Short mmCIF file of C-alpha atoms and ligand atoms in Angstrom, two decimals:
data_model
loop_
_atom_site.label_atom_id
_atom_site.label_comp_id
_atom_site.label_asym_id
_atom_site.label_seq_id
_atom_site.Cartn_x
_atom_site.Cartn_y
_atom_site.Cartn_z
CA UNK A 1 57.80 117.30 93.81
CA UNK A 2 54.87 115.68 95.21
CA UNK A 3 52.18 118.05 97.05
CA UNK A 4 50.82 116.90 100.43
CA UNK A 5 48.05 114.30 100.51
CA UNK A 6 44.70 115.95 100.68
CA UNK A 7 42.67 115.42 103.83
CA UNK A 8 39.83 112.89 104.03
CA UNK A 9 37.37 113.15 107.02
CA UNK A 10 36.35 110.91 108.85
CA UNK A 11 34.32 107.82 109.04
CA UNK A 12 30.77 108.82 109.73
CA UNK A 13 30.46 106.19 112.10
CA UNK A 14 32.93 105.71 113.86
CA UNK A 15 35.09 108.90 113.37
CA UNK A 16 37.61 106.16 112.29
CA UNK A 17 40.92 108.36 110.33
CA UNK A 18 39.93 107.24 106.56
CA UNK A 19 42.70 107.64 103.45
CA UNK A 20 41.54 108.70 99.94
CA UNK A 21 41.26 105.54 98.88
CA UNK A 22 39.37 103.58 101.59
CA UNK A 23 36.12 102.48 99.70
CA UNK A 24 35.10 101.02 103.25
CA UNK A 25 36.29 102.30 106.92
CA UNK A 26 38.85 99.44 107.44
CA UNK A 27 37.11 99.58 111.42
CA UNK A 28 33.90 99.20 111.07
CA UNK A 29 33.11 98.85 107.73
CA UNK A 30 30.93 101.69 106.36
CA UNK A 31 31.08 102.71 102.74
CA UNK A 32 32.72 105.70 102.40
CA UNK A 33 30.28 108.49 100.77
CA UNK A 34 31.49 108.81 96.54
CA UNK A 35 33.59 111.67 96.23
CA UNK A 36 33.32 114.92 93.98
CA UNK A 37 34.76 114.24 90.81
CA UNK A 38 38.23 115.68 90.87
CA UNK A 39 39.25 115.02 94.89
CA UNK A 40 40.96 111.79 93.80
CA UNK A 41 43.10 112.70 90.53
CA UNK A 42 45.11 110.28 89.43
CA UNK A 43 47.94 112.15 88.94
CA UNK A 44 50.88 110.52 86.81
CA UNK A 45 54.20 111.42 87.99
CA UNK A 46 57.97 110.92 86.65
CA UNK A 47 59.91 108.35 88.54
CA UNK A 48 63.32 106.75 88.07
CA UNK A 49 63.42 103.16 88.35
CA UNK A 50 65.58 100.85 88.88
CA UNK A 51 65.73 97.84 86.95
CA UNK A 52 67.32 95.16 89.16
CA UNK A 53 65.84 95.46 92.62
CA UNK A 54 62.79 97.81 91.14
CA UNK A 55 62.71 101.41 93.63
CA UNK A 56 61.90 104.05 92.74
CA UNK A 57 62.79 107.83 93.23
CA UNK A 58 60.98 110.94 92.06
CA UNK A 59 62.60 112.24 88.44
CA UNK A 60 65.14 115.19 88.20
CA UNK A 61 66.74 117.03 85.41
CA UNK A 62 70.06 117.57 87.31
CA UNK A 63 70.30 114.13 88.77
CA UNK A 64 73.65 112.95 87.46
CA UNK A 65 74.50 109.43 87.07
CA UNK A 66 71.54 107.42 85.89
CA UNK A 67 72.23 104.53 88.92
CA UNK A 68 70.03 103.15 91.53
CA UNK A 69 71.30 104.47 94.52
CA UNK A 70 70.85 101.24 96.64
CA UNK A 71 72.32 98.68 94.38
CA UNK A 72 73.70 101.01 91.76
CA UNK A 73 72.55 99.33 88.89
CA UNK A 74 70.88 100.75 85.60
CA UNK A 75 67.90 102.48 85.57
CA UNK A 76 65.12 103.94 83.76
CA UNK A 77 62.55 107.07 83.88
CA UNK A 78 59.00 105.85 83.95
CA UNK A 79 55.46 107.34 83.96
CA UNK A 80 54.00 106.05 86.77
CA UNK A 81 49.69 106.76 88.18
CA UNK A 82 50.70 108.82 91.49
CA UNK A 83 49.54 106.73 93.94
CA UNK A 84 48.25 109.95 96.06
CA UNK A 85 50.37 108.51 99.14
CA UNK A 86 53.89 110.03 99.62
CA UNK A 87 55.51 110.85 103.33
CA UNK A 88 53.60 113.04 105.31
CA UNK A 89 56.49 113.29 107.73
CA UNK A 90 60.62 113.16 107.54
CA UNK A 91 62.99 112.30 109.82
CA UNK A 92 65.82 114.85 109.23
CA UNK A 93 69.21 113.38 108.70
CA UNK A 94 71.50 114.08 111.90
CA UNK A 95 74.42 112.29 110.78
CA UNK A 96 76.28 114.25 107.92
CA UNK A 97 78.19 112.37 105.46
CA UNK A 98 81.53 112.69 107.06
CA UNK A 99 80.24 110.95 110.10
CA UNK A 100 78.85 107.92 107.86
CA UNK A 101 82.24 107.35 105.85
CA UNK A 102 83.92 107.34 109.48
CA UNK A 103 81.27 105.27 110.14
CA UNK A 104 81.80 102.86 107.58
CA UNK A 105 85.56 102.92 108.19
CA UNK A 106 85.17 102.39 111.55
CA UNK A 107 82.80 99.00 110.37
CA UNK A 108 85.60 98.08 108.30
CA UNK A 109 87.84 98.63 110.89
CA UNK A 110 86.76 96.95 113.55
CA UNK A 111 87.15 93.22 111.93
CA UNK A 112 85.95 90.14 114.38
CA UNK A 113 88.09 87.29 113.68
CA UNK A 114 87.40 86.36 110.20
CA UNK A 115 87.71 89.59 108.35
CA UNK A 116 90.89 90.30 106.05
CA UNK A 117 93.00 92.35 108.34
CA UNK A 118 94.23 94.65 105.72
CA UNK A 119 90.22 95.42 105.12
CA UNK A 120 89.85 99.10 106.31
CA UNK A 121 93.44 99.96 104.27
CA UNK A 122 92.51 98.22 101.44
CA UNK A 123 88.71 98.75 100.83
CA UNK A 124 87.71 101.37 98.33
CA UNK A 125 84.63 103.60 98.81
CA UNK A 126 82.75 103.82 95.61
CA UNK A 127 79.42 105.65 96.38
CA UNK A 128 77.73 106.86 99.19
CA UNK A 129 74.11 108.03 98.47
CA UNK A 130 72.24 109.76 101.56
CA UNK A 131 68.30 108.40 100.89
CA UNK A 132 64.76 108.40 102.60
CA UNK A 133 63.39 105.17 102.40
CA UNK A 134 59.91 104.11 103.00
CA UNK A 135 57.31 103.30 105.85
CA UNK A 136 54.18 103.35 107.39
CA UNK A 137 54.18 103.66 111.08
CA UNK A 138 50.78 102.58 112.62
CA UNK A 139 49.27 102.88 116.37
CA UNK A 140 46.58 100.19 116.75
CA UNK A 141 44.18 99.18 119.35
CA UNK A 142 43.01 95.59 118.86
CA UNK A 143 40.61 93.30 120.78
CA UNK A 144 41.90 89.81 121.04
CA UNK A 145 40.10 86.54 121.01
CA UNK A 146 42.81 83.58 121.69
CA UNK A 147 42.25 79.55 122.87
CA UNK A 148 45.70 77.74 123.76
CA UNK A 149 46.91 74.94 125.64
CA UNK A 150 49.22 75.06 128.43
CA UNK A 151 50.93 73.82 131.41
CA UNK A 152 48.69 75.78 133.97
CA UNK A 153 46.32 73.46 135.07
CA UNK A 154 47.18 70.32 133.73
CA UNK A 155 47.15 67.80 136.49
CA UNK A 156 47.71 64.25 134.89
CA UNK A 157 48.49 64.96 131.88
CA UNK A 158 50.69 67.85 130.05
CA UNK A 159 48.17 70.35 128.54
CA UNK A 160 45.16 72.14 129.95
CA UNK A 161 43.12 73.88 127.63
CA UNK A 162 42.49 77.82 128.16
CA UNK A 163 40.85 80.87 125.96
CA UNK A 164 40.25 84.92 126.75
CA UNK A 165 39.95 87.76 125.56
CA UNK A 166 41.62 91.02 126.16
CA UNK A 167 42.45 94.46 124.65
CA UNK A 168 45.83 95.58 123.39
CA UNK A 169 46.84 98.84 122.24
CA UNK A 170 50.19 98.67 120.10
CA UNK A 171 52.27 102.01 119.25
CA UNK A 172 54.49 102.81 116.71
CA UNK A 173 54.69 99.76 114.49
CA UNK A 174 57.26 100.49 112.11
CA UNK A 175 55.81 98.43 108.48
CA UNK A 176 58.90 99.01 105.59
CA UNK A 177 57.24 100.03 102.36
CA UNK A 178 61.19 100.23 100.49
CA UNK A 179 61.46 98.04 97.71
CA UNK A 180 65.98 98.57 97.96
CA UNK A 181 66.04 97.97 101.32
CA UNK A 182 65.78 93.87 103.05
CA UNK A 183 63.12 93.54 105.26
CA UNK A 184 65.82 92.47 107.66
CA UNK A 185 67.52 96.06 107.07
CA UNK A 186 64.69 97.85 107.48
CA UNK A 187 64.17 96.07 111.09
CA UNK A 188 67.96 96.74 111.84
CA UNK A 189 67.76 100.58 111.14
CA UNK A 190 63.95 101.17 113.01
CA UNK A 191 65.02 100.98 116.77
CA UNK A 192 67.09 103.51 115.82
CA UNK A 193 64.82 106.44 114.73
CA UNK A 194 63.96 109.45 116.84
CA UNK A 195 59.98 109.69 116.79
CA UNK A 196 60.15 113.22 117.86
CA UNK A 197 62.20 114.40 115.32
CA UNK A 198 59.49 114.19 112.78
CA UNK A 199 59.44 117.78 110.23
CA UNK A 200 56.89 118.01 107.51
CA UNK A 201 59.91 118.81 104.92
CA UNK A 202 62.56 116.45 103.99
CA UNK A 203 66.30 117.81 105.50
CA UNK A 204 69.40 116.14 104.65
CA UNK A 205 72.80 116.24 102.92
CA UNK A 206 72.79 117.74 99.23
CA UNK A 207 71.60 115.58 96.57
CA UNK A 208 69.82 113.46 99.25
CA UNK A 209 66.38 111.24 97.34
CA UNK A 210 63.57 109.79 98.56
CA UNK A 211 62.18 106.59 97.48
CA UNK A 212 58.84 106.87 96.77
CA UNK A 213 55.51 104.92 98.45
CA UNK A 214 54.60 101.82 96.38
CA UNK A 215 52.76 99.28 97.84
CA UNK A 216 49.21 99.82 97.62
CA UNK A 217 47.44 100.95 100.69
CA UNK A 218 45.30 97.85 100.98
CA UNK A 219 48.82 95.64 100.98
CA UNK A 220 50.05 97.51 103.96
CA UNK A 221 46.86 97.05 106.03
CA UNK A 222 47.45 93.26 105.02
CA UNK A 223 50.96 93.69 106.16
CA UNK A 224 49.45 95.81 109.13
CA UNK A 225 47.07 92.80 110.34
CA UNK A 226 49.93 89.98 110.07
CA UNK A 227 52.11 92.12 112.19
CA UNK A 228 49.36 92.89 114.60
CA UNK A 229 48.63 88.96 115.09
CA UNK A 230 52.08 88.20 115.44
CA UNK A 231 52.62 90.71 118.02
CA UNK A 232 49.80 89.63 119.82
CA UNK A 233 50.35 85.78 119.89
CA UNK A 234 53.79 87.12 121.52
CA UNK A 235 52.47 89.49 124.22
CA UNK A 236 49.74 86.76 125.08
CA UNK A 237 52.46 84.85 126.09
CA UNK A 238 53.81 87.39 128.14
CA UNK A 239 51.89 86.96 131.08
CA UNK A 240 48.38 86.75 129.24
CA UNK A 241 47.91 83.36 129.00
CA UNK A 242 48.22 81.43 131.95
CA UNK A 243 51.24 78.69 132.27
CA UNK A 244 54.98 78.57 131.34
CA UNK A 245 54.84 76.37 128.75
CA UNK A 246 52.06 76.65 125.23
CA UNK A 247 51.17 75.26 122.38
CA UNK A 248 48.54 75.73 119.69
CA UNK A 249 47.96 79.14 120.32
CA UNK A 250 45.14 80.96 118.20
CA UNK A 251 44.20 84.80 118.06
CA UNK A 252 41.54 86.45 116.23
CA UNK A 253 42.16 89.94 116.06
CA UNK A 254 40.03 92.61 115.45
CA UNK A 255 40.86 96.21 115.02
CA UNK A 256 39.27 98.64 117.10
CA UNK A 257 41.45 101.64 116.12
CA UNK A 258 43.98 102.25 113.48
CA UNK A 259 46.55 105.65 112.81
CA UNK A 260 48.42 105.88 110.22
CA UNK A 261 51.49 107.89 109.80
CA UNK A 262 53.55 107.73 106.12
CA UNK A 263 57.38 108.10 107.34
CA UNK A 264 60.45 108.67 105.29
CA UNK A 265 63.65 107.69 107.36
CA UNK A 266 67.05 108.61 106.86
CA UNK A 267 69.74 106.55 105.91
CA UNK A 268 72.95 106.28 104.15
CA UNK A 269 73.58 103.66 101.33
CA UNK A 270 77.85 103.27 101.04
CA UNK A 271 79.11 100.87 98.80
CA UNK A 272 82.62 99.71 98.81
CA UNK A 273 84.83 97.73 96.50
CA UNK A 274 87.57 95.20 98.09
CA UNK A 275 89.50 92.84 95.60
CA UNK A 276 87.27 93.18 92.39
CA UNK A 277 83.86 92.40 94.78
CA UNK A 278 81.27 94.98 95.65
CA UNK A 279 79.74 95.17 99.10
CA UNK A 280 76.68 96.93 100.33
CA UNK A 281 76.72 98.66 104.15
CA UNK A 282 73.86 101.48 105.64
CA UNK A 283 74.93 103.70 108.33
CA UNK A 284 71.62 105.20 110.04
CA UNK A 285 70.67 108.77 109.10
CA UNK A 286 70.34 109.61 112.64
CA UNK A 287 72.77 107.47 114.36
CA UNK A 288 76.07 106.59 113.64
CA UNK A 289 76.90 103.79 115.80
CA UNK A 290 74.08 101.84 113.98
CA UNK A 291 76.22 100.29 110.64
CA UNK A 292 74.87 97.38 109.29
CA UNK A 293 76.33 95.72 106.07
CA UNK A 294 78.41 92.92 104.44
CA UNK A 295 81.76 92.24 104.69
CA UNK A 296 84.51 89.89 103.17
CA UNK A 297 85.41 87.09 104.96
CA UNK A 298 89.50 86.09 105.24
CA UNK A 299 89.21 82.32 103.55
CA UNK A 300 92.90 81.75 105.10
CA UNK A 301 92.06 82.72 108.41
CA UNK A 302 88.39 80.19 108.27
CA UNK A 303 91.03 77.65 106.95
CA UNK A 304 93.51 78.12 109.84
CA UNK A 305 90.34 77.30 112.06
CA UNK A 306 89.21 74.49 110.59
CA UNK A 307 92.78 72.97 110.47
CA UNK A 308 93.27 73.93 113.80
CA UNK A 309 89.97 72.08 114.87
CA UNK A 310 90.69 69.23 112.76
CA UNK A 311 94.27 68.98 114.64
CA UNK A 312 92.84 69.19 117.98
CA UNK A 313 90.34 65.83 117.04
CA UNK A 314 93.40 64.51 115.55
CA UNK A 315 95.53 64.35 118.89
CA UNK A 316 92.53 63.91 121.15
CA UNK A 317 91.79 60.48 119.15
CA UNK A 318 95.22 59.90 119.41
CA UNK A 319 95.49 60.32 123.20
CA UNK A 320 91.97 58.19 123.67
CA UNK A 321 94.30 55.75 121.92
CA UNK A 322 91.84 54.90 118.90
CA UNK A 323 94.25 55.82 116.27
CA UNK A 324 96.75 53.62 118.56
CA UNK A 325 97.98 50.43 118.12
ZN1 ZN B 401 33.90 103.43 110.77
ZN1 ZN B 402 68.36 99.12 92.62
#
């Protein structure tokens, strides 16, 4: 197992929260003083890896089946540099694995139109692996520079030009570090996690893994600033900017504060067979109305819709008397 990271103070400056790797304090800039020999060890640790869609879990003798446990294909143990950065806090899993095959079946179930209808009956569960995937959850207080055009103002003709600047403070901004999970998964399943759950030790269903931190510290910050500007373009036009209508709106954002919390979040990976194809579904750790996965779709039933449709145009051109003669 991976020990907890050790603690780096502060900036000198600024009293900015540093990480063990900062070289500079990502607010203001400062170098950070060289550190004793030792502090930083490089550690190597024992990882299993998988080789299609590349996460990673820590290494264990009495892991069973050697198979990735998001998209169950082969993997491979692998000494890998510790990156020094695993969770500092878990979300403890408050769905037990009864509750996510229910959950699953009651996905299956539950159809819309175009599923198979004998889905639920016919579907076979082949694996359901209870993981901790990935994230870094960051509060951030940002000063804003924008310029934009808009409708406020513009007397003859559309656009009136307008710039500001203004303070935002942003909490909780959830930034997916899994390499199994979609991006669009990961957004799915955050909403959905209980803050103040957090425990400093992982709890879950037996056998439960947790995918380890990959992306390097200085990628997430990247990550961190896109998501920052993006948010802020949006909440400028929430009442910031003046006007209904905008275009060409620019932000500069600079950080004025920055936390950083390394999450690992709870969720169940179920894969099910139907008719010789696999499908993937998650069913939140902590949350069992919150399923999100693929499903077959019934290729008779789409056809019955489209010859339906096609039958409809048929006797409407007929009655408009264009296909009369
Ligand atoms: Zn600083
Ligand atoms: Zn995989």
């Amino acid at each position: 197992m991976s020990t907890a990271t050790p603690e780096v103070a502060p900036c000198r400056r600024c009293a900015s929260a540093l990480e063990a790797e900062d070289l500079r304090c990502p607010i203001c800039g400062l170098m950070t003083p060289p550190r004793a020999h030792g502090t930083v060890e490089r550690e190597t640790a024992k990882v299993v890896r998988c080789e299609n869609c590349g996460a990673s879990v820590e290494y264990s003798v009495e892991a069973k089946a050697p198979r990735c446990d998001y998209c169950g294909s082969v993997t491979r143990v692998e000494t890998t540099v510790d990156p020094v950065e695993q969770a500092q806090a878990y979300l403890p899993f408050t769905v037990d694995p009864e509750a996510a095959r229910a959950a699953l079946m009651g996905f299956l179930g539950k159809g819309g139109f175009f599923r198979p209808s004998g889905l639920a009956r016919e579907a076979s569960v082949e694996s359901m692996r209870p993981l901790w995937w990935p994230a870094w959850s960051f509060r951030a207080g940002v000063d804003v520079s924008w310029t934009a055009d808009s409708d406020a103002g513009a007397r003859r003709s559309d656009w009136a030009p307008h710039a500001g600047r203004t303070r935002f403070d942003f909490d909780d901004i959830i930034v997916p570090a899994s390499r199994g999970l979609k991006v669009k998964e990961c957004e799915a399943l955050a909403p959905h996690y209980r803050r103040d759950t957090e425990e400093r030790e992982p709890r879950g269903p037996e056998g439960a893994n947790i995918e380890r931190f990959e992306a390097t510290r200085s990628g997430a910050r990247r990550t961190v600033l896109e998501t920052v500007e993006r948010l802020s373009r949006e909440r400028l036009q929430q009442g910031v900017i003046p006007g209904r209508r905008f275009r060409n709106v620019h932000v500069a954002v600079a950080l004025s504060s920055l936390y950083t919390t390394r999450l690992a979040l709870p969720v169940y990976v179920l894969a099910y067979r139907y008719r010789d194809k696999a499908y993937r579904v998650l069913v939140h750790g902590q949350e069992a109305g919150a399923v999100f996965g693929e499903a077959p779709i019934s290729k008779w039933r789409v056809a019955a819709v489209v010859a339906g449709v096609l039958l409809l145009v048929l006797v409407a051109l007929l009655a408009t008397g264009v296909l009369g003669s």
